[in-house]
mmCIF file of C-alpha atoms in Angstrom:
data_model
loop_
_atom_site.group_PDB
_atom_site.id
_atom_site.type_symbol
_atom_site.label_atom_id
_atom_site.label_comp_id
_atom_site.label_asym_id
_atom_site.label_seq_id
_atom_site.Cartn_x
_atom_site.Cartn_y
_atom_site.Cartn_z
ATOM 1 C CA UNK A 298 -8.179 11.997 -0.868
ATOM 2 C CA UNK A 299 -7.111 8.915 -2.930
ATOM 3 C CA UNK A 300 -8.704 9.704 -5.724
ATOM 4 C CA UNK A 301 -6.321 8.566 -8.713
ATOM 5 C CA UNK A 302 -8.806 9.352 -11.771
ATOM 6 C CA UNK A 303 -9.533 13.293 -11.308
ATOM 7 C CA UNK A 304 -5.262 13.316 -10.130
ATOM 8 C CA UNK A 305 -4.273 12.100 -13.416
ATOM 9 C CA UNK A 306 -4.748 14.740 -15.968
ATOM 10 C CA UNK A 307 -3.047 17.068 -13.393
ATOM 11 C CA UNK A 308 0.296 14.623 -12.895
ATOM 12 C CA UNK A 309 0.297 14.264 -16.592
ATOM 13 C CA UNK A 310 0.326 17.646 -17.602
ATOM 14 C CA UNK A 311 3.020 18.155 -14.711
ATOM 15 C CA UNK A 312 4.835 15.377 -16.597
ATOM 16 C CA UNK A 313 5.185 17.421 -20.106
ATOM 17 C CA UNK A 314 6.083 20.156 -18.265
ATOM 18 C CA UNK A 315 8.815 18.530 -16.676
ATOM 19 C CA UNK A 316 10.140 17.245 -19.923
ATOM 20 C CA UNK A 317 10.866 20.608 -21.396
ATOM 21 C CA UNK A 318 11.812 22.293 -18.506
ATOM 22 C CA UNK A 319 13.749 20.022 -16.560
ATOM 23 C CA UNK A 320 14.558 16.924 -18.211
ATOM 24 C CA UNK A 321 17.843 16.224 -16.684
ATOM 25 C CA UNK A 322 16.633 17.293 -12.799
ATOM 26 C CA UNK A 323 16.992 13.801 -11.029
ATOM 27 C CA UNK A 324 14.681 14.795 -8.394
ATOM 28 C CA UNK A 325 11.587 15.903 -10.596
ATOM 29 C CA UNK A 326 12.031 12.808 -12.406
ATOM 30 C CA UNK A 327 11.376 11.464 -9.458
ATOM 31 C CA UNK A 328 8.318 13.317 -8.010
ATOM 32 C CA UNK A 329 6.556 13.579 -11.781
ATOM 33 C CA UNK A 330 7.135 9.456 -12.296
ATOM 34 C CA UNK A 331 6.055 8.223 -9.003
ATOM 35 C CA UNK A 332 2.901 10.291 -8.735
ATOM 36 C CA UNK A 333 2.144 9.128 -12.544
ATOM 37 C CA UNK A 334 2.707 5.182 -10.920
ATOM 38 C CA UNK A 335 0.272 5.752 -8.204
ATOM 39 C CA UNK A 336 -2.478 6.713 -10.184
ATOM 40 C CA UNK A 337 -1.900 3.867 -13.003
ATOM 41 C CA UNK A 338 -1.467 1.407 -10.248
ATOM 42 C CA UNK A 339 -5.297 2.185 -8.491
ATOM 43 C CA UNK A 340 -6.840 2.874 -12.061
ATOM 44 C CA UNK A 341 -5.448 -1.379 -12.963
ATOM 45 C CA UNK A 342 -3.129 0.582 -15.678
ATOM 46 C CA UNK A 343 -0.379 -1.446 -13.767
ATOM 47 C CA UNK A 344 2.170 -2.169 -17.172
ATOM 48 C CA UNK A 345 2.095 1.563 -17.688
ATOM 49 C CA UNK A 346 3.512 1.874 -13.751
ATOM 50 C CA UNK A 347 6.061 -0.633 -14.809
ATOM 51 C CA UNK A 348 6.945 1.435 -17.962
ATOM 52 C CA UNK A 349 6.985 4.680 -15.940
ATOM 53 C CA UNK A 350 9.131 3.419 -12.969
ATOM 54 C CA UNK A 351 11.639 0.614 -14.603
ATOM 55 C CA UNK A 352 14.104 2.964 -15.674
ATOM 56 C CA UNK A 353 13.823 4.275 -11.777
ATOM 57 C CA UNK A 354 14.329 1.126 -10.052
ATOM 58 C CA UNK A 355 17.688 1.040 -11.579
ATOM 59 C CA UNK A 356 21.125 0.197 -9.334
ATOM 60 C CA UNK A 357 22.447 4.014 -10.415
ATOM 61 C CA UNK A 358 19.573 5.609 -8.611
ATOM 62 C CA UNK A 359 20.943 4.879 -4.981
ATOM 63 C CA UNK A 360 19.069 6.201 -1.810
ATOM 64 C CA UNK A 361 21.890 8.352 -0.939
ATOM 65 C CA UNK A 362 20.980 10.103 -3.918
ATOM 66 C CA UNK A 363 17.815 10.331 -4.448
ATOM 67 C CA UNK A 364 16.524 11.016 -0.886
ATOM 68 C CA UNK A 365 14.967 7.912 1.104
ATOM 69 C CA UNK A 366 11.325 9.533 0.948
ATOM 70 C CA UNK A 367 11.198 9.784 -2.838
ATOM 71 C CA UNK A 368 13.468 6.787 -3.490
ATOM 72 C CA UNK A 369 11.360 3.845 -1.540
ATOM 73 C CA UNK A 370 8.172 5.990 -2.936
ATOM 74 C CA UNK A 371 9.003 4.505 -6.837
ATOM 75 C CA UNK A 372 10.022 1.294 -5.882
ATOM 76 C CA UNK A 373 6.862 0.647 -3.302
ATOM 77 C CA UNK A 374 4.754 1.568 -6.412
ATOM 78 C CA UNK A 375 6.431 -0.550 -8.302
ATOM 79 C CA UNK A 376 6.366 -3.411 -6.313
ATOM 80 C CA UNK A 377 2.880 -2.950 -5.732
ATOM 81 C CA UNK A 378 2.124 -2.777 -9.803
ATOM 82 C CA UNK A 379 4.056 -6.449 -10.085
ATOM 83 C CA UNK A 380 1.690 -7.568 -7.240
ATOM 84 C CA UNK A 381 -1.086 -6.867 -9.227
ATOM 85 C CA UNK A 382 -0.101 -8.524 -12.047
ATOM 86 C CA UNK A 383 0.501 -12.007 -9.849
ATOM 87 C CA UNK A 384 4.362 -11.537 -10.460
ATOM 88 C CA UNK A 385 4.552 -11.732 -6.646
ATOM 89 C CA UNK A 386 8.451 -13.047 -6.825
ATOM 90 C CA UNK A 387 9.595 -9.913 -8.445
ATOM 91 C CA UNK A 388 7.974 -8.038 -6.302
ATOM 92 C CA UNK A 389 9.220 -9.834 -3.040
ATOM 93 C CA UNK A 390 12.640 -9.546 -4.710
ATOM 94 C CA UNK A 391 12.197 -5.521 -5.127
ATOM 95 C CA UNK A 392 11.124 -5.042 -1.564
ATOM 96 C CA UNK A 393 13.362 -7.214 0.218
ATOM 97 C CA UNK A 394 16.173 -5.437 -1.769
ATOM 98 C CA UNK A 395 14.557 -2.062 -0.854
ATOM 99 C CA UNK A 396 14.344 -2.861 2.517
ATOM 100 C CA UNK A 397 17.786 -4.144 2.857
ATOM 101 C CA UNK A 398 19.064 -0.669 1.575
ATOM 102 C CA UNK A 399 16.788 1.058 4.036
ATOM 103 C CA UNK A 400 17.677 -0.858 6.879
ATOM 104 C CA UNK A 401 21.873 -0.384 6.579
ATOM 105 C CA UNK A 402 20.995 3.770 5.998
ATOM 106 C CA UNK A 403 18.211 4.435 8.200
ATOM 107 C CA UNK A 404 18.214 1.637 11.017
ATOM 108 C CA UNK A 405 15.836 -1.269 11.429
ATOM 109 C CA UNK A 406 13.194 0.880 13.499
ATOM 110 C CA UNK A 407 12.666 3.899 11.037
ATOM 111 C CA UNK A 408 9.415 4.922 9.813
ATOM 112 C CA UNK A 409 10.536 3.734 6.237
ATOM 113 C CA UNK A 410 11.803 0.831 6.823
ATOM 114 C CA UNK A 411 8.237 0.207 8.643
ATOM 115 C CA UNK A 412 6.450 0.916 5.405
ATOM 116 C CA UNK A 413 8.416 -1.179 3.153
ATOM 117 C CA UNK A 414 7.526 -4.071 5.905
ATOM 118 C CA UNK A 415 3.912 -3.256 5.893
ATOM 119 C CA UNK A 416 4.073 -3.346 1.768
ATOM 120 C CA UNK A 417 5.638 -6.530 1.670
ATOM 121 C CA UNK A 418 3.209 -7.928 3.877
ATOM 122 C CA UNK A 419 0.619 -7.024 1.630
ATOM 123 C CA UNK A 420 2.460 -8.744 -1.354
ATOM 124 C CA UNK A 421 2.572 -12.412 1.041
ATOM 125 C CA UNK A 422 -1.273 -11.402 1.289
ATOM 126 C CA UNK A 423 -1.872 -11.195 -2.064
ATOM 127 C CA UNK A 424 0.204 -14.492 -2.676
ATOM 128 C CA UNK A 425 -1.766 -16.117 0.098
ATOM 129 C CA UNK A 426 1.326 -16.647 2.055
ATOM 130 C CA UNK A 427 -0.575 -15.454 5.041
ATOM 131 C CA UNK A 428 2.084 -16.460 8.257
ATOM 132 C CA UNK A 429 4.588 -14.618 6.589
ATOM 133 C CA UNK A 430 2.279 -11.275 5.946
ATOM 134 C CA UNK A 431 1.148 -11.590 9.375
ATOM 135 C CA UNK A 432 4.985 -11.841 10.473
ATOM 136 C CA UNK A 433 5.361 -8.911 8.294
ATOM 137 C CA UNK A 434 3.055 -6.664 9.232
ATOM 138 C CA UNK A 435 3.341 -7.107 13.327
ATOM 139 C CA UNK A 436 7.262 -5.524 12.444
ATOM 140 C CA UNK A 437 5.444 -3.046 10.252
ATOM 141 C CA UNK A 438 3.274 -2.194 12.974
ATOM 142 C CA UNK A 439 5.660 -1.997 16.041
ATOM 143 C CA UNK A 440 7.893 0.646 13.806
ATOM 144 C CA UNK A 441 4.570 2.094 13.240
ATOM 145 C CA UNK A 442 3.941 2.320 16.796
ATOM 146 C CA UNK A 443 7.338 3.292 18.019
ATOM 147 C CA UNK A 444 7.856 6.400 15.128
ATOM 148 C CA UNK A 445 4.559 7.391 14.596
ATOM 149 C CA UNK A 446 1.456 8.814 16.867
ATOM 150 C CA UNK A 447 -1.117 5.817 17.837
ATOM 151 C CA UNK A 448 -3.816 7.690 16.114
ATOM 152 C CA UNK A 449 -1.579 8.446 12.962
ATOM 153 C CA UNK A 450 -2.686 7.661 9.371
ATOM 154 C CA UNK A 451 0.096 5.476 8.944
ATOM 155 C CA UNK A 452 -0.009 3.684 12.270
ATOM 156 C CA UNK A 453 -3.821 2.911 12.008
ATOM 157 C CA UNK A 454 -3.696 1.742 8.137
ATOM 158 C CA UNK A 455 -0.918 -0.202 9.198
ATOM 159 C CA UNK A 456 -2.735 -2.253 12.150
ATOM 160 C CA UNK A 457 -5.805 -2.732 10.207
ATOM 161 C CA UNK A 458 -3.767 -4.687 7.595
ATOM 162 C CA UNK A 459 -2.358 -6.423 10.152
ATOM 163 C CA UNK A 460 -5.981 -7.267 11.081
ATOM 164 C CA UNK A 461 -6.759 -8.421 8.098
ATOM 165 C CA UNK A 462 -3.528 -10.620 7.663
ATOM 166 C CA UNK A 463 -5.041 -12.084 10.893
ATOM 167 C CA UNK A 464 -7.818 -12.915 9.671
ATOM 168 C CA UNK A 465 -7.215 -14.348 5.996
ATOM 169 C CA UNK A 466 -4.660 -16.506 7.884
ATOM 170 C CA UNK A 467 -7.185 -18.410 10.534
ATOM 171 C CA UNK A 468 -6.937 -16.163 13.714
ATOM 172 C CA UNK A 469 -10.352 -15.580 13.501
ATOM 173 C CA UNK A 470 -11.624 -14.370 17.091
ATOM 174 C CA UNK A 471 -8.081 -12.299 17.628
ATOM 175 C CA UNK A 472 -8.489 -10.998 14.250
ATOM 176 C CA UNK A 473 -12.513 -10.424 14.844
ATOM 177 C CA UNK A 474 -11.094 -8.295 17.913
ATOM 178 C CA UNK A 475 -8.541 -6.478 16.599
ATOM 179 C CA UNK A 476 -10.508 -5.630 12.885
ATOM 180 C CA UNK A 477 -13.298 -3.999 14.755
ATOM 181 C CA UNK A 478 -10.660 -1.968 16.882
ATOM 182 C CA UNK A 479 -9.064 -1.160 13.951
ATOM 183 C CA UNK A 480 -12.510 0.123 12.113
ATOM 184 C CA UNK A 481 -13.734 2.410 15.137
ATOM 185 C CA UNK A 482 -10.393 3.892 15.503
ATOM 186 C CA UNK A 483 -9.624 4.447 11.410
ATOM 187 C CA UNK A 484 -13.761 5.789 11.473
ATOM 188 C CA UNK A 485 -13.265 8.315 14.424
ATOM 189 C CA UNK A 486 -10.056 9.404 12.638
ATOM 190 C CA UNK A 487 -10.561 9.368 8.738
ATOM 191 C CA UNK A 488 -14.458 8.929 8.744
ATOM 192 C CA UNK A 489 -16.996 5.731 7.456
ATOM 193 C CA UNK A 490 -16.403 6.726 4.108
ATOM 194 C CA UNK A 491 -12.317 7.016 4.083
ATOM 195 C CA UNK A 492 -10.889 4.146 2.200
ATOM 196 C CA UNK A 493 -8.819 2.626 4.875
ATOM 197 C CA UNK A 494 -12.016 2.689 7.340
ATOM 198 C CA UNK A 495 -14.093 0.749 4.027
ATOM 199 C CA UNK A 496 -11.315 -1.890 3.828
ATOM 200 C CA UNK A 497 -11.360 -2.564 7.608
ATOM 201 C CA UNK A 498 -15.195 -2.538 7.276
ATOM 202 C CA UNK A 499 -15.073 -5.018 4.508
ATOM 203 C CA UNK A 500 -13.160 -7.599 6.131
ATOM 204 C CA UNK A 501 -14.803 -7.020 9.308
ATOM 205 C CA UNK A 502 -17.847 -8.045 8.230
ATOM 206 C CA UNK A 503 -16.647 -10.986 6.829
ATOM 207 C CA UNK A 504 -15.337 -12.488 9.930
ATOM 208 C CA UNK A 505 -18.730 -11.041 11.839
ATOM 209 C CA UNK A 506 -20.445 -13.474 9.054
ATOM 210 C CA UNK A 507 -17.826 -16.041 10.023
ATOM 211 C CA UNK A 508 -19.359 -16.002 13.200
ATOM 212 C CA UNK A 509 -23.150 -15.643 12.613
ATOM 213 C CA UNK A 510 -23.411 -12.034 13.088
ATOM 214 C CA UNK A 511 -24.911 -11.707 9.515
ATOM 215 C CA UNK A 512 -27.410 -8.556 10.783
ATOM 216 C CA UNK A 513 -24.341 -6.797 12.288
ATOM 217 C CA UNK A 514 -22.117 -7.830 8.584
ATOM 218 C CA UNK A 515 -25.046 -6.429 6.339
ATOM 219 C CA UNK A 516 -25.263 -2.843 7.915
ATOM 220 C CA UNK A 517 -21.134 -2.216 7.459
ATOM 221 C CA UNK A 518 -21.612 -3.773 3.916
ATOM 222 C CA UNK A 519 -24.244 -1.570 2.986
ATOM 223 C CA UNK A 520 -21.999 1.290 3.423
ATOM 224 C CA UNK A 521 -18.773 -0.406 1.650
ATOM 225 C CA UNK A 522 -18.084 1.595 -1.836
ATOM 226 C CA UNK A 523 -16.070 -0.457 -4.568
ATOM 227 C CA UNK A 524 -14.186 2.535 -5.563
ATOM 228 C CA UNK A 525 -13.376 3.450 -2.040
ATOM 229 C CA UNK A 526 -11.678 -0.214 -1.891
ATOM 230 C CA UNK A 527 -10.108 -0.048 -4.793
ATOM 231 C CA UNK A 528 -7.982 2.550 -4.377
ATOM 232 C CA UNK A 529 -6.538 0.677 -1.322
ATOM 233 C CA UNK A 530 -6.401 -2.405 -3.050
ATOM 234 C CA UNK A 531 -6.840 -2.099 -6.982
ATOM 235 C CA UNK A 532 -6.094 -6.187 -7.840
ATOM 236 C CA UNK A 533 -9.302 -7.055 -6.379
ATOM 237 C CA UNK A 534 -12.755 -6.953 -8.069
ATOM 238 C CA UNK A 535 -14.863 -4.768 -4.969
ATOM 239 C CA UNK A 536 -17.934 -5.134 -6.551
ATOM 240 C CA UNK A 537 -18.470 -8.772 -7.237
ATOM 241 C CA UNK A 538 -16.681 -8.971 -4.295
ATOM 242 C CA UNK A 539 -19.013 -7.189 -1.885
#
């Protein structure tokens, strides 16, 4: 349910558990740190994700070992806690590395190797390098497409941010199209008040205002929730925002 504040007490107590029961179990380690990340990351604690994952990210934790689910789980995290913190090389140089890893294991057209593009199109977004996150994401959505059912999670948070790369980078009447495609399909499958449908609804109104459509903008802002959005996207400020 994305909801990182009520999961947090839970993942921590799982972590002190896993400390005296299994501190040398590899996997655990992995499961207990990752979930601690995700929560720190959406609740802006992003230096504690950097604490809990840098000892993960290191060379002797290799894919092979770890298991490519859990393995590109920690470092997507901790990409995305850099990325918040505006250290947007770092985290290029942590996905690109991940994805090179991916690609040589699991192929160029796995569903993995499509999230790590999607992620670091999101980290060119956030460093307003908008060509390449639009480049980024259409690879990210085309694995999406090709592994994944057209109405799955994945595939339709995917090709909203995709949308949105669209849109932030000038391809306003494509992007207008595609952005309200993308927010019927994500509100017939998740619901209005999901927080991928309340990201596409955010940006979606903004290019409706972009275009004069200011009655059709206000409604979908009036249902936009900054703590639905930030859990999608915790570097931004929702509020002021919407």
């Amino acid at each position: 349910q994305m909801q990182p504040g009520p999961a947090l007490p839970f993942f921590e107590h799982a972590e002190k558990i896993r400390l005296t029961v299994a501190p040398n179990d590899t996997k655990w380690y992995f499961l207990s740190r990752g979930a601690l990340a995700w929560c720190y990351v959406r609740l802006g604690r992003n230096l504690d994700a950097i604490d809990a994952l840098s000892d993960l990210v290191q060379p002797q934790y290799t894919l092979s070992a770890i298991g490519a689910s859990d393995w590109e789980r920690v470092r997507l995290q901790y990409a995305l806690a850099l990325t918040n913190l505006s250290r947007f090389d770092e985290a290029e140089a942590t996905l690109k590395d991940s994805l090179e890893q991916v690609r040589v294991v699991l192929g160029d057209d796995n569903y993995l190797t499509g999230l790590l593009w999607n992620h670091l199109g999101t980290v060119y977004q956030d460093a307003a390098q908008w060509d390449k996150a639009v480049n980024a994401q259409q690879r990210a959505f085309a694995i999406m497409q090709k592994t994944a059912a057209e109405d799955a999670r994945a595939t339709l948070g995917v090709g909203s941010e995709l949308a949105i790369s669209e849109y932030l980078a000038g391809q306003s009447p494509l992007a207008r199209e595609h952005l309200l495609e993308a927010h019927q399909r994500l509100a017939s499958s998740l619901g209005a008040d999901a927080p991928l449908t309340q990201d596409a609804a955010y940006y979606l109104a903004e290019a409706l205002t972009d275009a004069g459509a200011t009655a059709e903008a206000a409604q979908l802002l009036s249902q936009v929730k900054g703590s639905s959005l930030n859990s999608v996207d915790p570097s931004i400020d929702w509020d002021q925002r919407i």
